[in-house]
Amino acid sequence: MIETYEELASTSGTLRERLAAGEAVAEGHWVIANRQTSGRGRQGRTWFDGRGNFMGSTFVASHAGDPPLGTLALAIGLAVREAVLKHLLAGREVLLKWPNDLLVGGAKLSGILLEGARGGVVVGIGVNLAAAPELPDRPTISLAALGGHPDRDAFAQDLAVAVDQEVERWRTFGLEPLIRRWVAAAHPIGTPLRAGEGAEVTEGTFAGLAADGALQLRLADGSLRAIHAGEINLSNRS
């Protein structure tokens, strides 16, 4: 089911409040908004509020025997990519950046935030369908700028189906095939990356994912470093 609102403070906040109050929220239930007044991205960033863009959240329940919840981010990234490809002109390359950002020509197309909630995880997703924000620290892009003509409601339906499919695969088949598929959809092995921010930055190149889904960063001395959390950006170095 997809609930649509003209305006909410936050689609994820709405779901978290319902869950905290003991409301039974079914897995796969979506809340989307035409406008968010207090949407948040990773690292506490403000979530861009562009009319015509997709801004929505859903709930994924936690069950005994599931893979680690942190690895759900990889599955959600694949789902968003699948939905985007249905609304993009053929020939455009859409690549994943760990753990779940979508890039087109190095520019960010979407953002995903997973937050723990009662009984599982609330997944917030924003996709630049009609317009992209201007950010000081990274390029951004929208599907409309790439020649696509995305309808928000049609995109929401495709995304809901894709998320259901990827969550089921994540539960049924585990991490090995998920990681293999994620790496195949990511920027190439050897892509220069920067992990961390400010004084705590580590430079290296993309060396795939570890068996637990961690980013593998190959350092200048040839060693590998596993990155389990934090900010990851494409590096400007050649």
Coordinates of C-alpha atoms in Angstrom, one line a residue:
M1 CA 0.0 0.0 0.0
I2 CA 1.2 3.5 -0.8
E3 CA -0.1 6.5 1.3
T4 CA 0.4 9.9 -0.4
Y5 CA 0.4 13.2 1.5
E6 CA 0.6 16.7 0.2
E7 CA 3.0 17.7 3.0
L8 CA 4.8 15.9 5.9
A9 CA 7.6 16.9 8.2
S10 CA 9.3 13.6 7.3
T11 CA 8.0 10.4 5.7
S12 CA 10.5 8.4 7.7
G13 CA 9.6 10.3 10.9
T14 CA 5.9 9.5 10.3
L15 CA 6.6 5.8 10.1
R16 CA 8.9 5.8 13.1
E17 CA 6.3 7.6 15.2
R18 CA 3.6 5.0 14.2
L19 CA 5.9 2.1 15.1
A20 CA 7.0 3.7 18.4
A21 CA 3.3 4.1 19.3
G22 CA 2.8 0.4 18.8
E23 CA 0.9 0.7 15.5
A24 CA 1.0 -2.4 13.3
V25 CA 2.8 -1.2 10.2
A26 CA 2.9 -3.9 7.5
E27 CA 6.2 -4.6 5.7
G28 CA 6.0 -2.9 2.3
H29 CA 3.7 -0.1 3.5
W30 CA 4.9 3.2 1.9
V31 CA 4.4 6.8 3.0
I32 CA 5.3 9.4 0.3
A33 CA 4.9 13.1 0.3
N34 CA 4.8 15.9 -2.3
R35 CA 6.7 18.0 0.1
Q36 CA 8.8 17.4 3.2
T37 CA 9.6 20.2 5.7
S38 CA 12.1 18.3 7.8
G39 CA 13.5 15.5 5.7
R40 CA 17.0 14.3 6.6
G41 CA 19.7 12.5 4.8
R42 CA 22.9 10.9 6.0
Q43 CA 25.1 12.7 8.5
G44 CA 22.1 14.9 9.4
R45 CA 22.0 16.7 6.1
T46 CA 18.7 18.3 5.0
W47 CA 16.9 16.2 2.4
F48 CA 16.2 18.2 -0.7
D49 CA 12.5 19.1 -1.1
G50 CA 11.9 19.4 -4.9
R51 CA 8.3 19.1 -6.1
G52 CA 8.0 16.3 -8.6
N53 CA 10.8 14.3 -7.0
F54 CA 10.3 11.1 -5.1
M55 CA 10.3 11.4 -1.3
G56 CA 9.1 8.3 0.5
S57 CA 9.7 5.7 3.2
T58 CA 8.8 2.1 3.9
F59 CA 9.2 -0.4 6.6
V60 CA 11.2 -3.7 6.5
A61 CA 10.6 -6.0 9.4
S62 CA 13.3 -7.9 11.2
H63 CA 12.9 -11.7 11.3
A64 CA 15.0 -14.4 12.9
G65 CA 17.4 -15.8 10.4
D66 CA 17.6 -12.6 8.3
P67 CA 21.1 -11.5 7.2
P68 CA 22.5 -8.6 9.3
L69 CA 20.2 -5.6 9.0
G70 CA 23.1 -3.4 7.9
T71 CA 23.4 -5.3 4.7
L72 CA 19.9 -4.3 3.8
A73 CA 21.4 -1.1 2.5
L74 CA 23.0 -3.0 -0.4
A75 CA 19.7 -4.6 -1.4
I76 CA 17.8 -1.2 -1.3
G77 CA 20.5 0.4 -3.5
L78 CA 19.9 -2.3 -6.1
A79 CA 16.2 -1.8 -5.9
V80 CA 16.4 1.9 -6.4
R81 CA 18.7 1.4 -9.4
E82 CA 16.3 -1.1 -10.9
A83 CA 13.4 1.4 -10.6
V84 CA 15.5 4.2 -12.0
L85 CA 16.6 2.2 -15.1
K86 CA 12.9 1.8 -16.0
H87 CA 12.5 5.6 -16.2
L88 CA 15.8 6.5 -17.9
L89 CA 16.7 6.6 -21.6
A90 CA 18.6 3.6 -22.8
G91 CA 22.4 3.9 -22.8
R92 CA 22.8 5.9 -19.6
E93 CA 25.0 4.2 -17.1
V94 CA 23.7 4.2 -13.5
L95 CA 26.4 3.1 -11.0
L96 CA 26.2 2.3 -7.3
K97 CA 28.5 3.9 -4.7
W98 CA 28.8 2.2 -1.4
P99 CA 26.6 1.5 0.3
N100 CA 23.6 2.7 -1.7
D101 CA 24.1 6.0 -3.6
L102 CA 23.3 6.1 -7.3
L103 CA 25.6 8.0 -9.6
V104 CA 25.3 9.0 -13.2
G105 CA 28.4 10.5 -14.7
G106 CA 29.8 10.9 -11.2
A107 CA 26.8 13.0 -10.1
K108 CA 24.5 11.9 -7.3
L109 CA 20.9 11.0 -8.4
S110 CA 19.5 9.6 -5.1
G111 CA 19.9 9.3 -1.4
I112 CA 18.9 6.5 1.0
L113 CA 18.8 6.5 4.8
L114 CA 18.1 3.4 6.9
E115 CA 17.1 3.9 10.5
G116 CA 16.4 1.3 13.2
A117 CA 12.8 1.3 14.4
R118 CA 10.6 -0.9 16.6
G119 CA 10.5 -4.3 14.9
G120 CA 12.8 -3.5 12.0
V121 CA 14.1 -0.7 9.8
V122 CA 12.6 2.4 8.3
V123 CA 14.0 3.0 4.8
G124 CA 13.9 6.6 3.6
I125 CA 14.5 7.2 -0.1
G126 CA 14.8 10.4 -2.1
V127 CA 15.3 10.3 -5.9
N128 CA 15.9 13.5 -8.1
L129 CA 13.2 12.8 -10.7
A130 CA 12.4 16.4 -11.7
A131 CA 15.2 18.5 -10.2
A132 CA 18.4 18.2 -8.3
P133 CA 19.8 20.4 -5.5
E134 CA 22.9 22.4 -5.8
L135 CA 25.4 21.2 -3.3
P136 CA 28.8 22.7 -2.4
D137 CA 30.6 19.4 -2.0
R138 CA 29.4 17.1 -4.8
P139 CA 27.7 17.2 -8.2
T140 CA 24.1 16.2 -8.4
I141 CA 21.7 15.4 -11.3
S142 CA 18.1 14.6 -12.0
L143 CA 16.4 12.1 -14.3
A144 CA 14.7 15.0 -16.1
A145 CA 18.1 16.5 -16.9
L146 CA 19.1 13.1 -18.4
G147 CA 16.2 13.2 -20.9
G148 CA 13.9 11.1 -18.8
H149 CA 10.2 12.0 -18.3
P150 CA 9.5 10.4 -14.9
D151 CA 6.1 10.4 -13.4
R152 CA 6.4 10.4 -9.6
D153 CA 3.5 8.0 -9.0
A154 CA 4.5 5.6 -11.7
F155 CA 8.0 5.6 -10.2
A156 CA 6.7 5.0 -6.7
Q157 CA 4.8 1.9 -8.0
D158 CA 8.0 0.5 -9.7
L159 CA 10.1 1.2 -6.7
A160 CA 7.7 -0.5 -4.3
V161 CA 7.8 -3.6 -6.5
A162 CA 11.6 -3.5 -6.8
V163 CA 12.1 -3.1 -3.0
D164 CA 9.8 -6.1 -2.3
Q165 CA 11.7 -8.2 -4.8
E166 CA 15.2 -7.3 -3.4
V167 CA 14.1 -7.8 0.2
E168 CA 12.9 -11.2 -0.6
R169 CA 16.1 -12.1 -2.4
W170 CA 18.1 -10.7 0.5
R171 CA 16.2 -13.0 2.9
T172 CA 16.1 -16.1 0.7
F173 CA 19.5 -16.2 -0.8
G174 CA 21.7 -14.3 1.7
L175 CA 24.8 -12.1 1.1
E176 CA 26.9 -13.9 -1.4
P177 CA 24.7 -13.4 -4.5
L178 CA 23.7 -9.9 -3.2
I179 CA 27.3 -8.8 -3.0
R180 CA 28.1 -10.2 -6.4
R181 CA 25.2 -8.4 -8.0
W182 CA 26.0 -5.2 -6.1
V183 CA 29.6 -5.2 -7.3
A184 CA 28.5 -5.8 -10.9
A185 CA 26.3 -2.6 -10.7
A186 CA 29.0 -0.4 -9.0
H187 CA 31.7 1.8 -10.3
P188 CA 34.7 -0.2 -11.6
I189 CA 37.2 -2.0 -9.4
G190 CA 40.1 0.5 -9.1
T191 CA 38.0 3.6 -8.9
P192 CA 39.7 6.1 -6.6
L193 CA 37.7 6.7 -3.4
R194 CA 38.0 8.8 -0.3
A195 CA 36.7 7.5 3.0
G196 CA 35.9 9.8 5.9
E197 CA 35.8 13.6 6.2
G198 CA 38.0 16.4 7.5
A199 CA 41.3 15.2 9.0
E200 CA 40.1 11.6 9.1
V201 CA 40.3 10.9 5.4
T202 CA 41.7 7.7 3.9
E203 CA 42.5 7.6 0.1
G204 CA 42.4 4.3 -1.8
T205 CA 40.8 2.5 -4.7
F206 CA 37.7 0.4 -4.8
A207 CA 38.5 -3.3 -4.3
G208 CA 35.0 -4.7 -4.1
L209 CA 33.1 -5.8 -1.0
A210 CA 34.1 -8.1 1.8
A211 CA 31.9 -11.2 2.6
D212 CA 30.0 -9.1 5.2
G213 CA 29.2 -6.3 2.8
A214 CA 32.0 -3.9 4.0
L215 CA 33.7 -1.7 1.5
Q216 CA 37.2 -2.9 0.6
L217 CA 39.6 0.0 0.0
R218 CA 43.0 -0.8 -1.4
L219 CA 45.6 1.6 0.0
A220 CA 48.7 2.9 -1.7
D221 CA 50.9 0.3 0.0
G222 CA 48.7 -2.5 -1.6
S223 CA 47.0 -3.5 1.7
L224 CA 43.2 -3.7 2.1
R225 CA 41.2 -1.8 4.6
A226 CA 37.6 -2.7 5.4
I227 CA 35.2 0.3 5.7
H228 CA 32.1 -0.6 7.7
A229 CA 30.6 2.9 8.1
G230 CA 31.2 6.5 7.2
E231 CA 31.2 8.9 4.3
I232 CA 32.5 7.6 1.0
N233 CA 33.2 9.9 -2.0
L234 CA 34.8 9.6 -5.4
S235 CA 38.3 10.9 -5.2
N236 CA 39.6 13.7 -7.5
R237 CA 43.0 12.1 -7.7
S238 CA 44.0 10.4 -10.9

